[in-house]
Coordinates of N, CA, C and O in Angstrom, one line a residue:
M363 N -49.6 32.0 -8.7 CA -47.4 32.1 -9.9 C -46.8 31.2 -8.7 O -46.0 29.9 -8.7
A364 N -47.4 31.1 -7.3 CA -46.8 30.6 -6.1 C -47.2 29.3 -6.7 O -46.4 28.2 -6.8
A365 N -48.4 29.0 -6.8 CA -48.8 27.4 -6.9 C -47.7 27.0 -8.7 O -48.0 25.8 -8.2
T366 N -47.9 27.4 -9.4 CA -47.2 27.1 -10.2 C -45.8 26.7 -10.6 O -45.8 25.5 -10.5
M367 N -45.2 27.3 -9.5 CA -43.7 27.0 -9.0 C -43.8 25.7 -8.0 O -43.3 24.6 -8.4
M368 N -44.4 26.1 -7.4 CA -44.9 24.3 -6.6 C -44.8 23.7 -7.6 O -44.6 22.0 -7.1
L369 N -46.0 23.5 -8.2 CA -46.0 22.2 -9.3 C -44.8 22.2 -9.8 O -45.5 20.8 -9.7
I370 N -44.7 22.8 -10.5 CA -43.0 23.2 -10.9 C -42.6 22.5 -10.3 O -41.9 21.2 -10.1
A371 N -42.2 22.1 -8.6 CA -40.4 21.7 -7.7 C -41.2 20.6 -7.9 O -41.3 18.9 -7.5
A372 N -43.2 20.1 -6.9 CA -43.4 18.9 -7.1 C -42.8 17.7 -8.4 O -42.6 17.0 -8.0
L373 N -43.5 18.1 -9.1 CA -43.2 17.4 -10.6 C -41.6 17.1 -11.1 O -41.1 16.3 -11.7
L374 N -40.3 17.9 -10.9 CA -39.5 17.5 -11.0 C -38.5 17.0 -9.8 O -38.0 15.2 -9.5
L375 N -40.1 16.8 -8.6 CA -39.1 16.1 -7.3 C -40.0 14.5 -8.0 O -39.4 13.3 -7.6
W376 N -40.9 14.1 -8.2 CA -41.3 13.3 -9.2 C -40.7 12.1 -10.2 O -40.6 11.1 -9.7
S377 N -39.9 13.4 -11.2 CA -39.4 13.0 -12.4 C -38.2 11.9 -11.5 O -37.3 10.7 -12.4
S378 N -37.4 12.4 -10.7 CA -35.7 12.4 -10.0 C -35.7 11.1 -9.4 O -35.2 11.4 -9.1
E379 N -37.3 10.6 -8.2 CA -37.3 9.6 -7.5 C -37.4 8.2 -8.7 O -36.9 7.6 -9.4
A380 N -36.1 7.7 -8.3 CA -35.1 6.1 -7.9 C -37.1 5.5 -8.4 O -37.1 5.6 -7.1
L381 N -36.5 4.6 -9.7 CA -37.6 3.4 -9.7 C -36.7 1.4 -9.3 O -36.0 2.0 -9.5
Q382 N -37.8 1.4 -8.3 CA -37.2 -0.3 -8.6 C -38.1 -1.2 -9.6 O -39.8 -0.8 -9.9
H383 N -38.0 -1.7 -10.7 CA -38.1 -2.9 -11.7 C -37.7 -4.3 -11.1 O -36.6 -5.0 -10.5
R384 N -38.8 -4.7 -11.3 CA -39.6 -6.4 -11.2 C -39.3 -6.8 -12.1 O -39.4 -6.4 -13.4
V385 N -37.5 -7.4 -12.3 CA -37.3 -7.6 -13.9 C -38.4 -9.2 -13.3 O -38.5 -9.8 -13.5
G386 N -38.6 -9.0 -15.6 CA -39.9 -9.3 -16.5 C -41.2 -9.3 -15.7 O -42.4 -10.3 -16.8
D387 N -41.1 -8.2 -14.6 CA -42.5 -7.9 -14.3 C -43.3 -9.2 -14.0 O -44.1 -8.8 -13.2
S388 N -42.9 -10.2 -13.8 CA -42.9 -11.7 -12.9 C -42.0 -12.1 -11.9 O -41.1 -11.2 -11.4
I389 N -41.7 -13.5 -11.7 CA -40.6 -13.8 -11.1 C -39.8 -14.3 -12.5 O -39.8 -14.5 -13.3
W390 N -37.9 -14.4 -11.5 CA -37.2 -14.4 -12.1 C -36.8 -16.1 -12.6 O -36.7 -16.7 -11.2
S391 N -36.9 -16.1 -13.5 CA -37.8 -18.1 -12.9 C -37.0 -18.1 -15.0 O -36.7 -16.9 -16.4
I392 N -37.3 -19.3 -15.7 CA -37.3 -20.0 -16.9 C -37.7 -19.2 -17.8 O -39.5 -19.1 -17.6
P393 N -37.6 -18.5 -18.7 CA -38.6 -18.0 -19.9 C -39.2 -18.4 -20.4 O -39.5 -19.7 -20.8
P394 N -41.0 -17.6 -20.6 CA -41.1 -19.2 -21.8 C -40.7 -19.0 -23.4 O -41.0 -19.9 -24.0
T395 N -40.3 -17.7 -22.9 CA -38.8 -17.6 -24.9 C -37.7 -17.6 -24.5 O -38.1 -16.5 -23.3
I396 N -37.4 -17.7 -25.1 CA -36.3 -16.9 -25.1 C -35.2 -15.4 -25.0 O -34.5 -15.6 -24.6
N397 N -35.8 -14.9 -25.7 CA -35.9 -13.2 -25.6 C -36.4 -12.2 -25.0 O -36.8 -11.2 -25.1
F398 N -37.5 -13.4 -24.2 CA -38.7 -12.2 -22.9 C -37.6 -11.5 -22.0 O -38.5 -10.4 -22.6
Y399 N -36.6 -11.7 -21.8 CA -35.5 -10.8 -20.6 C -36.2 -10.3 -21.5 O -35.5 -8.8 -21.3
K400 N -35.1 -9.6 -21.9 CA -34.2 -8.6 -23.3 C -35.3 -8.0 -24.7 O -35.3 -6.4 -24.0
N401 N -37.1 -8.7 -24.0 CA -37.5 -8.0 -25.1 C -38.4 -7.0 -23.8 O -38.9 -6.0 -23.8
W402 N -38.6 -7.4 -22.5 CA -38.8 -6.6 -21.5 C -38.0 -5.8 -20.7 O -38.4 -4.2 -21.0
S403 N -36.9 -6.2 -21.2 CA -35.2 -5.1 -20.8 C -35.7 -3.2 -21.6 O -35.4 -2.8 -21.1
S404 N -35.7 -4.0 -22.5 CA -36.0 -3.0 -24.2 C -37.6 -2.1 -24.1 O -37.1 -1.0 -24.5
S405 N -37.9 -2.4 -23.3 CA -39.3 -1.9 -23.2 C -39.1 -0.5 -21.8 O -40.8 -0.4 -21.3
Y406 N -38.6 -1.1 -21.1 CA -38.0 -0.4 -20.0 C -36.9 0.8 -20.4 O -35.6 1.1 -21.0
T407 N -37.0 2.5 -19.7 CA -35.5 2.8 -19.6 C -35.2 2.9 -17.3 O -36.1 2.8 -16.9
F408 N -34.2 2.7 -17.9 CA -33.6 2.5 -16.8 C -32.0 3.9 -16.3 O -31.4 3.6 -17.3
H409 N -32.5 4.0 -15.0 CA -31.7 5.8 -15.0 C -30.5 5.2 -13.2 O -31.5 3.8 -12.6
T410 N -29.6 6.0 -13.4 CA -28.7 5.7 -12.0 C -30.1 6.4 -11.3 O -30.6 7.5 -11.5
G411 N -30.1 4.9 -9.3 CA -30.1 5.4 -8.6 C -31.8 4.5 -8.7 O -31.8 4.3 -7.8
D412 N -31.7 3.9 -9.7 CA -33.3 2.7 -9.9 C -32.7 1.2 -8.8 O -31.6 1.6 -9.2
S413 N -33.2 0.8 -8.9 CA -33.2 -0.4 -9.0 C -33.2 -2.1 -9.8 O -34.7 -2.0 -10.4
L414 N -32.9 -3.3 -9.6 CA -33.6 -4.0 -10.1 C -34.3 -5.4 -9.5 O -33.2 -5.2 -8.6
Y415 N -35.6 -5.2 -9.0 CA -36.4 -6.4 -8.0 C -35.3 -8.2 -9.0 O -36.6 -7.9 -9.3
F416 N -35.0 -9.4 -8.1 CA -34.9 -10.6 -8.8 C -35.8 -11.3 -7.4 O -35.6 -11.2 -6.6
D417 N -36.6 -11.3 -8.3 CA -37.8 -12.3 -7.3 C -37.5 -13.6 -8.1 O -38.4 -13.9 -8.6
F418 N -37.3 -14.4 -6.8 CA -36.6 -16.1 -6.6 C -36.6 -16.8 -5.5 O -36.4 -15.7 -4.4
D419 N -36.7 -17.9 -5.6 CA -36.4 -18.5 -4.0 C -35.0 -18.7 -4.2 O -34.7 -19.3 -5.7
S420 N -34.6 -19.3 -3.1 CA -33.5 -19.5 -3.0 C -33.4 -20.9 -3.4 O -34.5 -21.8 -2.7
G421 N -32.3 -20.8 -4.0 CA -31.9 -22.7 -3.6 C -32.3 -23.1 -5.3 O -32.2 -24.1 -5.6
L422 N -33.1 -22.1 -5.7 CA -33.4 -23.0 -7.7 C -33.3 -21.5 -8.6 O -32.8 -22.4 -9.0
Y423 N -33.3 -20.6 -8.1 CA -32.6 -19.7 -9.2 C -31.0 -19.3 -7.9 O -31.0 -19.2 -7.2
N424 N -29.9 -18.1 -8.7 CA -30.1 -16.9 -8.5 C -29.3 -15.7 -9.4 O -30.1 -15.9 -10.2
V425 N -28.6 -15.1 -9.1 CA -28.7 -13.9 -10.4 C -27.5 -13.2 -10.4 O -26.4 -13.1 -8.8
L426 N -26.6 -13.6 -11.2 CA -25.2 -12.6 -11.3 C -24.8 -11.5 -12.0 O -25.4 -11.4 -13.5
Q427 N -24.3 -11.1 -11.7 CA -23.8 -9.9 -12.6 C -22.4 -10.3 -12.9 O -21.1 -10.3 -12.5
V428 N -22.3 -10.6 -14.3 CA -21.4 -11.2 -14.8 C -20.5 -9.5 -16.1 O -22.1 -8.9 -16.4
S429 N -19.8 -10.7 -16.9 CA -19.3 -9.2 -18.1 C -19.8 -9.7 -19.7 O -20.9 -10.5 -19.2
R430 N -19.7 -8.7 -19.8 CA -20.6 -8.6 -21.5 C -20.1 -11.0 -21.9 O -21.2 -11.5 -22.7
G431 N -19.1 -11.5 -22.1 CA -18.1 -11.8 -22.7 C -18.9 -13.6 -21.6 O -19.8 -14.3 -22.5
E432 N -19.3 -13.5 -20.2 CA -19.5 -14.4 -19.5 C -22.0 -14.5 -20.2 O -21.4 -15.3 -19.6
F433 N -21.9 -13.0 -20.0 CA -23.1 -13.4 -20.6 C -23.6 -14.4 -21.9 O -25.1 -14.8 -22.0
D434 N -22.7 -14.2 -23.1 CA -22.6 -14.7 -24.0 C -22.2 -16.3 -24.1 O -22.9 -16.6 -24.6
R435 N -21.9 -16.3 -22.9 CA -21.6 -18.2 -22.8 C -22.4 -18.5 -21.8 O -22.1 -20.0 -21.8
C436 N -23.1 -17.2 -21.2 CA -23.8 -18.3 -19.8 C -22.6 -18.9 -19.8 O -23.0 -20.0 -18.2
T437 N -21.6 -18.2 -18.7 CA -21.1 -18.4 -17.4 C -21.6 -17.1 -16.8 O -21.5 -16.7 -16.3
G438 N -20.8 -18.2 -14.9 CA -20.8 -17.0 -14.4 C -19.5 -17.3 -12.8 O -19.2 -17.3 -11.7
D439 N -18.1 -17.5 -13.8 CA -17.2 -18.8 -13.5 C -16.1 -16.8 -12.4 O -16.1 -17.1 -11.7
E440 N -16.3 -15.9 -13.4 CA -16.3 -14.8 -12.3 C -17.2 -13.3 -12.4 O -17.3 -12.4 -12.8
P441 N -18.1 -13.6 -11.6 CA -19.1 -12.8 -11.1 C -19.0 -11.6 -11.0 O -17.9 -11.5 -9.9
Y442 N -19.1 -10.2 -10.8 CA -19.5 -9.3 -10.3 C -19.6 -8.9 -8.8 O -19.1 -8.3 -7.8
N443 N -21.3 -9.6 -8.7 CA -21.4 -9.2 -8.3 C -22.9 -10.9 -8.3 O -23.0 -11.2 -8.6
A444 N -22.9 -11.2 -7.2 CA -23.7 -12.5 -6.6 C -24.6 -12.8 -5.6 O -24.1 -12.2 -4.7
A445 N -25.7 -13.1 -6.2 CA -26.7 -13.0 -5.5 C -27.7 -14.3 -5.6 O -28.2 -15.1 -6.5
Y446 N -27.3 -15.6 -4.3 CA -27.5 -17.0 -3.6 C -28.6 -16.7 -3.6 O -30.0 -17.9 -3.9
D447 N -29.3 -15.3 -2.6 CA -30.5 -15.6 -1.8 C -31.4 -14.7 -2.2 O -31.9 -14.0 -2.5
G448 N -32.3 -15.1 -2.2 CA -34.0 -14.1 -2.6 C -34.9 -14.5 -1.9 O -35.0 -14.6 -1.1
P449 N -36.0 -12.9 -2.7 CA -35.4 -11.9 -3.5 C -34.6 -11.4 -3.8 O -34.4 -10.7 -2.0
A450 N -34.2 -10.1 -4.6 CA -32.8 -10.2 -4.2 C -33.5 -8.4 -5.0 O -33.6 -8.4 -5.9
T451 N -32.2 -7.3 -4.2 CA -32.5 -6.3 -4.9 C -30.9 -5.5 -5.0 O -30.4 -6.0 -4.5
I452 N -30.9 -5.0 -6.9 CA -29.7 -4.7 -7.1 C -29.5 -3.5 -7.6 O -30.3 -3.1 -8.5
P453 N -29.0 -2.6 -6.4 CA -29.3 -0.9 -7.8 C -28.3 -0.5 -8.3 O -27.6 -1.4 -8.9
L454 N -28.9 0.6 -9.3 CA -28.3 0.4 -10.5 C -27.6 2.3 -9.8 O -27.6 3.4 -10.7
P455 N -26.2 1.9 -9.7 CA -25.4 3.5 -9.2 C -24.5 3.8 -10.5 O -24.1 5.0 -10.6
L456 N -23.9 3.4 -11.5 CA -23.8 3.7 -13.0 C -24.0 3.5 -13.8 O -25.2 2.6 -14.4
K457 N -24.5 4.4 -14.5 CA -24.4 4.6 -16.5 C -23.9 4.1 -17.1 O -22.8 3.1 -16.7
G458 N -24.4 2.8 -18.0 CA -23.5 2.1 -18.9 C -24.5 0.5 -19.0 O -25.8 1.1 -18.5
V459 N -24.4 -0.3 -19.1 CA -25.0 -1.9 -19.7 C -24.3 -2.6 -19.0 O -23.2 -2.9 -18.5
S460 N -25.1 -3.6 -18.1 CA -24.9 -4.2 -17.3 C -25.5 -5.7 -17.5 O -27.2 -5.7 -18.2
Y461 N -24.8 -7.0 -17.7 CA -25.4 -8.0 -18.1 C -25.9 -8.8 -16.1 O -25.1 -9.2 -15.7
Y462 N -27.1 -9.6 -16.3 CA -27.3 -10.5 -15.4 C -27.9 -11.7 -16.0 O -28.4 -12.1 -16.9
I463 N -27.5 -12.7 -15.0 CA -27.2 -14.4 -15.2 C -28.0 -15.3 -14.9 O -27.7 -14.6 -13.2
C464 N -29.5 -16.0 -15.1 CA -28.7 -17.2 -13.5 C -28.4 -18.6 -14.2 O -28.0 -18.8 -14.9
N465 N -26.7 -19.4 -13.0 CA -26.1 -20.3 -13.8 C -26.3 -21.3 -13.0 O -25.5 -22.5 -12.6
V466 N -27.9 -21.9 -12.6 CA -28.5 -22.8 -12.6 C -28.7 -23.5 -13.2 O -29.4 -23.5 -14.5
S467 N -27.8 -25.0 -13.1 CA -28.1 -25.9 -15.1 C -28.3 -25.3 -15.7 O -26.7 -24.6 -16.1
N468 N -28.7 -24.8 -17.1 CA -28.6 -24.6 -17.9 C -29.4 -23.6 -18.1 O -29.6 -23.3 -19.6
Y469 N -30.3 -23.5 -16.6 CA -31.2 -22.2 -16.9 C -31.0 -20.9 -18.0 O -31.9 -20.0 -18.4
C470 N -29.2 -20.4 -18.0 CA -29.7 -19.3 -18.3 C -29.0 -19.4 -20.2 O -29.7 -19.0 -21.2
A471 N -28.8 -20.6 -20.5 CA -28.9 -21.3 -21.9 C -30.7 -21.0 -22.5 O -30.6 -21.1 -23.5
L472 N -31.2 -21.1 -21.3 CA -32.5 -21.3 -21.7 C -33.5 -20.1 -21.9 O -34.1 -19.7 -21.5
G473 N -32.3 -19.1 -21.5 CA -33.1 -17.9 -21.6 C -33.6 -17.1 -20.8 O -33.8 -16.1 -20.6
Q474 N -33.0 -17.2 -19.1 CA -33.0 -17.1 -17.8 C -31.8 -15.9 -17.7 O -30.4 -15.9 -16.9
K475 N -31.4 -15.0 -18.7 CA -31.3 -13.7 -18.8 C -31.3 -12.6 -19.1 O -31.8 -12.4 -20.2
V476 N -30.8 -11.6 -18.7 CA -31.3 -9.8 -18.9 C -29.4 -9.2 -19.5 O -29.3 -8.9 -18.0
W477 N -30.1 -8.0 -20.1 CA -29.4 -7.3 -19.9 C -29.5 -5.6 -19.6 O -31.1 -5.1 -20.7
I478 N -29.6 -4.5 -19.1 CA -30.3 -3.3 -19.4 C -29.1 -2.5 -19.7 O -27.9 -2.2 -19.3
I479 N -29.0 -1.4 -20.5 CA -28.5 -0.1 -20.2 C -29.7 1.3 -19.7 O -30.5 1.3 -19.3
V480 N -28.1 1.6 -18.3 CA -28.6 2.5 -17.4 C -28.3 3.2 -18.3 O -27.2 4.1 -18.5
E481 N -29.4 5.4 -17.9 CA -28.7 6.0 -17.9 C -28.5 6.8 -17.2 O -28.9 6.5 -15.8
Q482 N -27.8 8.3 -17.0 CA -27.8 9.0 -16.1 C -29.1 9.8 -15.6 O -29.8 10.1 -16.5
S483 N -29.7 9.9 -14.0 CA -30.6 10.6 -13.8 C -30.8 11.6 -14.4 O -29.6 12.6 -14.3

């Protein structure tokens, strides 16, 4: 009985640990297809407490957290957060939808943008 309780406690602890998600499972760059990052994000479940890891070289790329409107327009005029030095780790403290783009040149229009749905842990 004690061993069973310890196993249950260990499983609960393991399942509640925050995860770091490497965006795109690779470097944050212009993707091979326009829907690359959309397909990537739809294959994962994100929870509060997790983080996103954007692996990019400073000066070549950036990552901006933006509104839905700016995401759709690929503008970063009023970002909520911005990371110009890479790599960047962005925590996911709140439940909801978050939008991220690269606003270097026309990279966002080429597909370097991602949106995620964060669920409560």
